[in-house]
Amino acid sequence: MPWLPELFSAPVLQRLQEKWERELVTVPFFDGLMTGELDALVESFVHEPELHHPVRGRIRGVPAFSRFVAETRAWLSQPGASVENVEHVVRAGRHACGEVVLHVEGKTEQVGLPVAIVADREPGGRIDELRMYYSSWPLRGRHATRPPLLQPYAELPASDVVGKYQRALAAGDVDAIVAVFEPDGYAREPAGGDYLHQGTDGVRAFYERLFANGGGIPLEHCALIDDERACALEYNVVRWGATELPPQAGVAVYVRGDSGKIAAARIYDDVDPPLGSRP
């Protein structure tokens, strides 16, 4: 996701399909940017381009979007930079969420930066808007407060294991959280890299630390994309245990395993946890 393949030139599209070894229904976000075919990107939107960026804020209109594309291409063309595609793209109706890890230069060394991109589309496939999520910590060694992008929707259904996870997260119930993960399941923090916690003991230790500020983390649920295998939940963080926070936007992707429990929970936000110096 999210670019329309028919808008790219035939040689570029052929090269991309050879890379992916299949016919593309949509062109992945960074693959499309790196082609340099700006017209194909711009024309993939219903109206003018609109992308909500974690640091830049709202990028709207062709001039601003063109600058973003040029700067991103230059950034990802640096020696050693690469895009690692995460296996799953969540699609449901007119909405989709894609995940990658960008291998780029951080503050002091090469880092793996987890990035999620949510697309809202019209029935014909063109894009209404894009929302990008990542943590600034791996790049800058500090967080950037991210205002909400969406309004909370209290009636949003988060059924089965995802709903159980959300209730346990809000309550700060470590046992209930551990119970919804598969034995070899994992939770990955926004900082990625070494901040992946796998297996029953790893998951338990991670959430014990998260809940060490006097309680759970209730989220405002804003939008859910669920294809039954995985779901992406956009949210606002408003409280962390005993600490009230300014509302901040994020998204998490939950992948269900064969048992129906959570095999992977990948978190994308830039919240500065009130827990000390850890990201």
CSV table of C-alpha atoms in Angstrom, one decimal:
chain,number,residue,atom,x,y,z
A,1,MET,CA,0.0,0.0,0.0
A,2,PRO,CA,-0.9,2.7,-1.0
A,3,TRP,CA,-0.1,3.8,-4.5
A,4,LEU,CA,-2.1,2.8,-7.6
A,5,PRO,CA,0.1,0.7,-9.9
A,6,GLU,CA,-1.5,1.7,-13.1
A,7,LEU,CA,-0.3,5.3,-12.6
A,8,PHE,CA,3.4,4.3,-12.8
A,9,SER,CA,5.3,3.9,-16.1
A,10,ALA,CA,5.5,0.4,-17.5
A,11,PRO,CA,9.3,-0.1,-16.9
A,12,VAL,CA,9.0,1.0,-13.3
A,13,LEU,CA,6.0,-1.2,-12.6
A,14,GLN,CA,7.7,-4.1,-14.2
A,15,ARG,CA,10.7,-3.6,-12.1
A,16,LEU,CA,8.6,-3.5,-8.9
A,17,GLN,CA,6.6,-6.6,-9.8
A,18,GLU,CA,9.9,-8.5,-10.5
A,19,LYS,CA,11.1,-7.4,-7.1
A,20,TRP,CA,7.9,-8.6,-5.4
A,21,GLU,CA,7.6,-11.6,-7.7
A,22,ARG,CA,3.9,-11.0,-8.2
A,23,GLU,CA,1.4,-8.7,-9.7
A,24,LEU,CA,0.9,-5.7,-7.5
A,25,VAL,CA,-2.6,-4.5,-6.4
A,26,THR,CA,-1.0,-1.5,-4.8
A,27,VAL,CA,2.6,-0.2,-4.8
A,28,PRO,CA,4.2,-0.2,-1.3
A,29,PHE,CA,4.7,3.3,0.2
A,30,PHE,CA,8.5,3.5,0.1
A,31,ASP,CA,8.9,1.6,-3.1
A,32,GLY,CA,6.6,4.2,-4.7
A,33,LEU,CA,8.6,7.1,-3.2
A,34,MET,CA,11.9,5.8,-4.4
A,35,THR,CA,10.8,5.5,-8.0
A,36,GLY,CA,10.9,9.3,-8.3
A,37,GLU,CA,7.6,9.3,-10.3
A,38,LEU,CA,6.0,12.1,-8.5
A,39,ASP,CA,2.9,12.3,-10.8
A,40,ALA,CA,2.0,8.7,-10.0
A,41,LEU,CA,2.1,9.5,-6.2
A,42,VAL,CA,0.1,12.7,-6.5
A,43,GLU,CA,-2.5,11.2,-8.8
A,44,SER,CA,-3.0,8.4,-6.3
A,45,PHE,CA,-4.8,10.9,-4.1
A,46,VAL,CA,-8.5,11.8,-4.5
A,47,HIS,CA,-7.7,15.5,-4.1
A,48,GLU,CA,-4.4,17.1,-3.1
A,49,PRO,CA,-1.8,15.0,-1.3
A,50,GLU,CA,-2.3,14.8,2.5
A,51,LEU,CA,0.1,13.0,4.8
A,52,HIS,CA,0.3,13.3,8.6
A,53,HIS,CA,3.9,12.9,9.6
A,54,PRO,CA,5.2,12.2,13.2
A,55,VAL,CA,7.6,15.2,13.2
A,56,ARG,CA,6.6,17.5,10.3
A,57,GLY,CA,2.9,17.4,11.1
A,58,ARG,CA,0.4,17.7,8.3
A,59,ILE,CA,2.0,17.7,4.8
A,60,ARG,CA,-0.7,19.0,2.5
A,61,GLY,CA,-0.6,20.1,-1.1
A,62,VAL,CA,1.7,19.3,-4.0
A,63,PRO,CA,4.6,21.6,-3.2
A,64,ALA,CA,4.9,20.4,0.4
A,65,PHE,CA,4.4,16.8,-0.6
A,66,SER,CA,7.0,17.1,-3.4
A,67,ARG,CA,9.6,18.4,-0.8
A,68,PHE,CA,8.8,15.5,1.5
A,69,VAL,CA,9.2,13.0,-1.3
A,70,ALA,CA,12.6,14.5,-2.4
A,71,GLU,CA,13.9,14.7,1.1
A,72,THR,CA,12.8,11.1,1.9
A,73,ARG,CA,14.4,9.8,-1.3
A,74,ALA,CA,17.7,11.5,-0.4
A,75,TRP,CA,17.6,10.1,3.1
A,76,LEU,CA,16.9,6.6,2.0
A,77,SER,CA,19.5,6.8,-0.8
A,78,GLN,CA,22.3,7.3,1.8
A,79,PRO,CA,24.9,4.4,2.1
A,80,GLY,CA,23.6,1.6,4.2
A,81,ALA,CA,20.0,2.7,4.2
A,82,SER,CA,17.3,0.1,3.3
A,83,VAL,CA,13.6,-0.7,3.7
A,84,GLU,CA,12.7,-4.0,5.4
A,85,ASN,CA,9.1,-4.9,4.7
A,86,VAL,CA,7.2,-6.5,7.6
A,87,GLU,CA,5.3,-9.6,6.5
A,88,HIS,CA,1.7,-8.4,6.9
A,89,VAL,CA,-0.4,-5.6,5.5
A,90,VAL,CA,-3.7,-5.3,7.3
A,91,ARG,CA,-6.6,-4.5,4.9
A,92,ALA,CA,-10.3,-4.1,5.6
A,93,GLY,CA,-12.7,-2.3,3.3
A,94,ARG,CA,-11.3,1.1,2.4
A,95,HIS,CA,-8.6,1.1,5.0
A,96,ALA,CA,-5.1,-0.4,5.1
A,97,CYS,CA,-2.1,-0.4,7.4
A,98,GLY,CA,1.4,-1.3,6.2
A,99,GLU,CA,4.6,-1.8,8.3
A,100,VAL,CA,8.3,-1.5,7.5
A,101,VAL,CA,11.6,-1.2,9.4
A,102,LEU,CA,13.8,1.5,8.0
A,103,HIS,CA,17.5,0.8,8.4
A,104,VAL,CA,19.0,4.3,8.6
A,105,GLU,CA,21.6,6.4,10.5
A,106,GLY,CA,20.4,7.3,14.0
A,107,LYS,CA,21.8,9.7,16.5
A,108,THR,CA,25.1,7.7,17.0
A,109,GLU,CA,24.8,4.6,14.9
A,110,GLN,CA,22.7,2.6,12.4
A,111,VAL,CA,19.3,1.9,13.7
A,112,GLY,CA,16.2,0.0,12.7
A,113,LEU,CA,13.2,2.4,12.8
A,114,PRO,CA,9.8,0.7,12.8
A,115,VAL,CA,7.2,2.6,10.8
A,116,ALA,CA,3.5,2.1,10.2
A,117,ILE,CA,1.4,3.9,7.6
A,118,VAL,CA,-2.4,3.9,7.6
A,119,ALA,CA,-4.3,4.8,4.4
A,120,ASP,CA,-7.9,5.8,4.1
A,121,ARG,CA,-9.1,5.2,0.5
A,122,GLU,CA,-12.1,6.0,-1.7
A,123,PRO,CA,-14.0,3.0,-3.2
A,124,GLY,CA,-12.1,3.5,-6.5
A,125,GLY,CA,-8.8,3.0,-4.6
A,126,ARG,CA,-7.6,6.6,-4.5
A,127,ILE,CA,-6.3,7.9,-1.2
A,128,ASP,CA,-8.1,10.3,1.1
A,129,GLU,CA,-5.2,10.7,3.5
A,130,LEU,CA,-2.2,8.9,4.9
A,131,ARG,CA,-1.1,8.8,8.5
A,132,MET,CA,2.5,7.8,9.4
A,133,TYR,CA,3.6,6.6,12.8
A,134,TYR,CA,7.0,6.1,14.4
A,135,SER,CA,9.1,6.9,17.4
A,136,SER,CA,11.7,9.7,17.3
A,137,TRP,CA,13.7,8.0,20.0
A,138,PRO,CA,15.9,5.8,17.7
A,139,LEU,CA,16.7,8.9,15.5
A,140,ARG,CA,17.1,11.6,18.0
A,141,GLY,CA,17.4,10.1,21.4
A,142,ARG,CA,14.3,12.0,22.5
A,143,HIS,CA,10.5,11.9,22.0
A,144,ALA,CA,8.3,14.3,20.1
A,145,THR,CA,4.8,14.9,21.4
A,146,ARG,CA,2.3,13.9,18.7
A,147,PRO,CA,-1.1,15.5,19.0
A,148,PRO,CA,-4.2,13.4,18.2
A,149,LEU,CA,-5.0,12.8,14.6
A,150,LEU,CA,-8.4,11.2,15.1
A,151,GLN,CA,-11.3,11.6,17.5
A,152,PRO,CA,-12.0,8.8,20.0
A,153,TYR,CA,-14.9,6.6,19.1
A,154,ALA,CA,-16.0,4.9,22.3
A,155,GLU,CA,-18.3,2.4,20.6
A,156,LEU,CA,-15.4,1.0,18.5
A,157,PRO,CA,-15.6,-2.8,18.7
A,158,ALA,CA,-12.3,-4.5,19.7
A,159,SER,CA,-13.6,-8.0,20.0
A,160,ASP,CA,-12.0,-11.3,21.0
A,161,VAL,CA,-8.4,-11.4,22.1
A,162,VAL,CA,-7.7,-7.8,21.1
A,163,GLY,CA,-10.6,-6.6,23.3
A,164,LYS,CA,-9.2,-8.7,26.2
A,165,TYR,CA,-5.8,-7.1,25.6
A,166,GLN,CA,-7.2,-3.6,25.7
A,167,ARG,CA,-9.1,-4.2,28.9
A,168,ALA,CA,-6.1,-5.7,30.6
A,169,LEU,CA,-3.9,-2.8,29.4
A,170,ALA,CA,-6.3,-0.2,30.8
A,171,ALA,CA,-6.6,-2.1,34.1
A,172,GLY,CA,-2.8,-2.7,34.5
A,173,ASP,CA,-3.5,-6.4,34.9
A,174,VAL,CA,-0.2,-8.2,34.1
A,175,ASP,CA,-1.7,-11.7,34.4
A,176,ALA,CA,-4.5,-11.0,32.0
A,177,ILE,CA,-2.1,-9.4,29.5
A,178,VAL,CA,0.2,-12.5,29.6
A,179,ALA,CA,-2.8,-14.8,29.2
A,180,VAL,CA,-3.8,-13.3,25.8
A,181,PHE,CA,-0.3,-14.0,24.3
A,182,GLU,CA,0.8,-17.2,22.7
A,183,PRO,CA,3.6,-18.9,24.7
A,184,ASP,CA,6.2,-17.6,22.1
A,185,GLY,CA,4.4,-14.4,21.3
A,186,TYR,CA,6.1,-11.1,21.5
A,187,ALA,CA,5.5,-7.4,22.1
A,188,ARG,CA,7.7,-4.8,20.4
A,189,GLU,CA,8.2,-1.3,21.7
A,190,PRO,CA,8.1,1.7,19.3
A,191,ALA,CA,11.9,2.0,19.5
A,192,GLY,CA,12.2,-1.5,17.9
A,193,GLY,CA,15.7,-3.1,17.8
A,194,ASP,CA,16.5,-4.5,21.2
A,195,TYR,CA,13.1,-3.5,22.6
A,196,LEU,CA,11.3,-6.7,21.7
A,197,HIS,CA,10.0,-8.9,24.5
A,198,GLN,CA,9.3,-12.5,23.6
A,199,GLY,CA,7.9,-15.5,25.5
A,200,THR,CA,5.9,-15.6,28.7
A,201,ASP,CA,8.7,-14.4,30.9
A,202,GLY,CA,9.7,-11.6,28.5
A,203,VAL,CA,6.1,-10.4,28.0
A,204,ARG,CA,5.5,-10.5,31.7
A,205,ALA,CA,8.6,-8.5,32.6
A,206,PHE,CA,7.8,-5.9,29.9
A,207,TYR,CA,4.2,-5.2,31.1
A,208,GLU,CA,5.3,-5.2,34.8
A,209,ARG,CA,7.6,-2.3,33.9
A,210,LEU,CA,4.9,-0.6,31.8
A,211,PHE,CA,2.5,-0.7,34.8
A,212,ALA,CA,5.1,0.4,37.3
A,213,ASN,CA,3.7,4.0,37.4
A,214,GLY,CA,0.7,3.1,39.5
A,215,GLY,CA,-1.7,1.5,37.1
A,216,GLY,CA,-2.6,0.7,33.5
A,217,ILE,CA,-2.6,2.6,30.2
A,218,PRO,CA,-6.2,3.3,29.1
A,219,LEU,CA,-6.3,4.2,25.4
A,220,GLU,CA,-8.9,6.3,23.5
A,221,HIS,CA,-9.8,4.0,20.6
A,222,CYS,CA,-10.1,5.9,17.4
A,223,ALA,CA,-10.2,3.5,14.4
A,224,LEU,CA,-9.8,-0.2,13.8
A,225,ILE,CA,-8.7,-2.1,10.7
A,226,ASP,CA,-9.3,-5.9,11.1
A,227,ASP,CA,-8.9,-8.6,8.5
A,228,GLU,CA,-9.4,-11.4,11.1
A,229,ARG,CA,-5.7,-12.5,11.0
A,230,ALA,CA,-4.4,-9.1,12.3
A,231,CYS,CA,-5.8,-5.8,13.3
A,232,ALA,CA,-4.4,-2.2,13.4
A,233,LEU,CA,-5.8,0.0,16.2
A,234,GLU,CA,-5.3,3.8,16.0
A,235,TYR,CA,-5.5,5.3,19.4
A,236,ASN,CA,-4.7,8.3,21.7
A,237,VAL,CA,-2.7,7.8,24.9
A,238,VAL,CA,-4.2,10.1,27.6
A,239,ARG,CA,-2.9,8.5,30.9
A,240,TRP,CA,0.0,6.3,32.0
A,241,GLY,CA,-0.7,4.8,35.4
A,242,ALA,CA,-0.9,7.7,37.8
A,243,THR,CA,0.3,10.3,35.3
A,244,GLU,CA,-2.2,12.2,33.1
A,245,LEU,CA,-0.7,12.9,29.6
A,246,PRO,CA,-1.5,15.3,26.8
A,247,PRO,CA,-3.4,13.2,24.3
A,248,GLN,CA,-1.0,11.7,21.8
A,249,ALA,CA,-1.6,9.6,18.7
A,250,GLY,CA,-0.4,6.1,18.0
A,251,VAL,CA,-1.2,2.8,16.3
A,252,ALA,CA,-0.7,-0.8,17.3
A,253,VAL,CA,-0.8,-3.9,15.1
A,254,TYR,CA,-1.9,-7.1,16.8
A,255,VAL,CA,-1.3,-10.4,14.9
A,256,ARG,CA,-3.3,-13.4,15.9
A,257,GLY,CA,-1.6,-16.8,16.0
A,258,ASP,CA,-3.0,-20.2,15.2
A,259,SER,CA,-4.6,-20.5,18.6
A,260,GLY,CA,-6.4,-17.2,18.3
A,261,LYS,CA,-4.2,-15.6,20.9
A,262,ILE,CA,-1.7,-12.7,20.1
A,263,ALA,CA,1.4,-13.8,18.3
A,264,ALA,CA,2.7,-10.3,17.9
A,265,ALA,CA,1.9,-6.8,19.3
A,266,ARG,CA,3.8,-4.1,17.5
A,267,ILE,CA,3.4,-0.5,18.9
A,268,TYR,CA,4.0,2.7,17.0
A,269,ASP,CA,3.8,6.0,19.0
A,270,ASP,CA,6.2,8.6,20.4
A,271,VAL,CA,4.9,8.8,23.9
A,272,ASP,CA,7.6,9.6,26.6
A,273,PRO,CA,6.7,7.0,29.3
A,274,PRO,CA,6.9,8.3,32.8
A,275,LEU,CA,9.2,5.4,33.8
A,276,GLY,CA,12.7,6.8,33.7
A,277,SER,CA,15.2,6.9,30.8
A,278,ARG,CA,14.1,3.9,28.8
A,279,PRO,CA,12.5,4.7,25.4
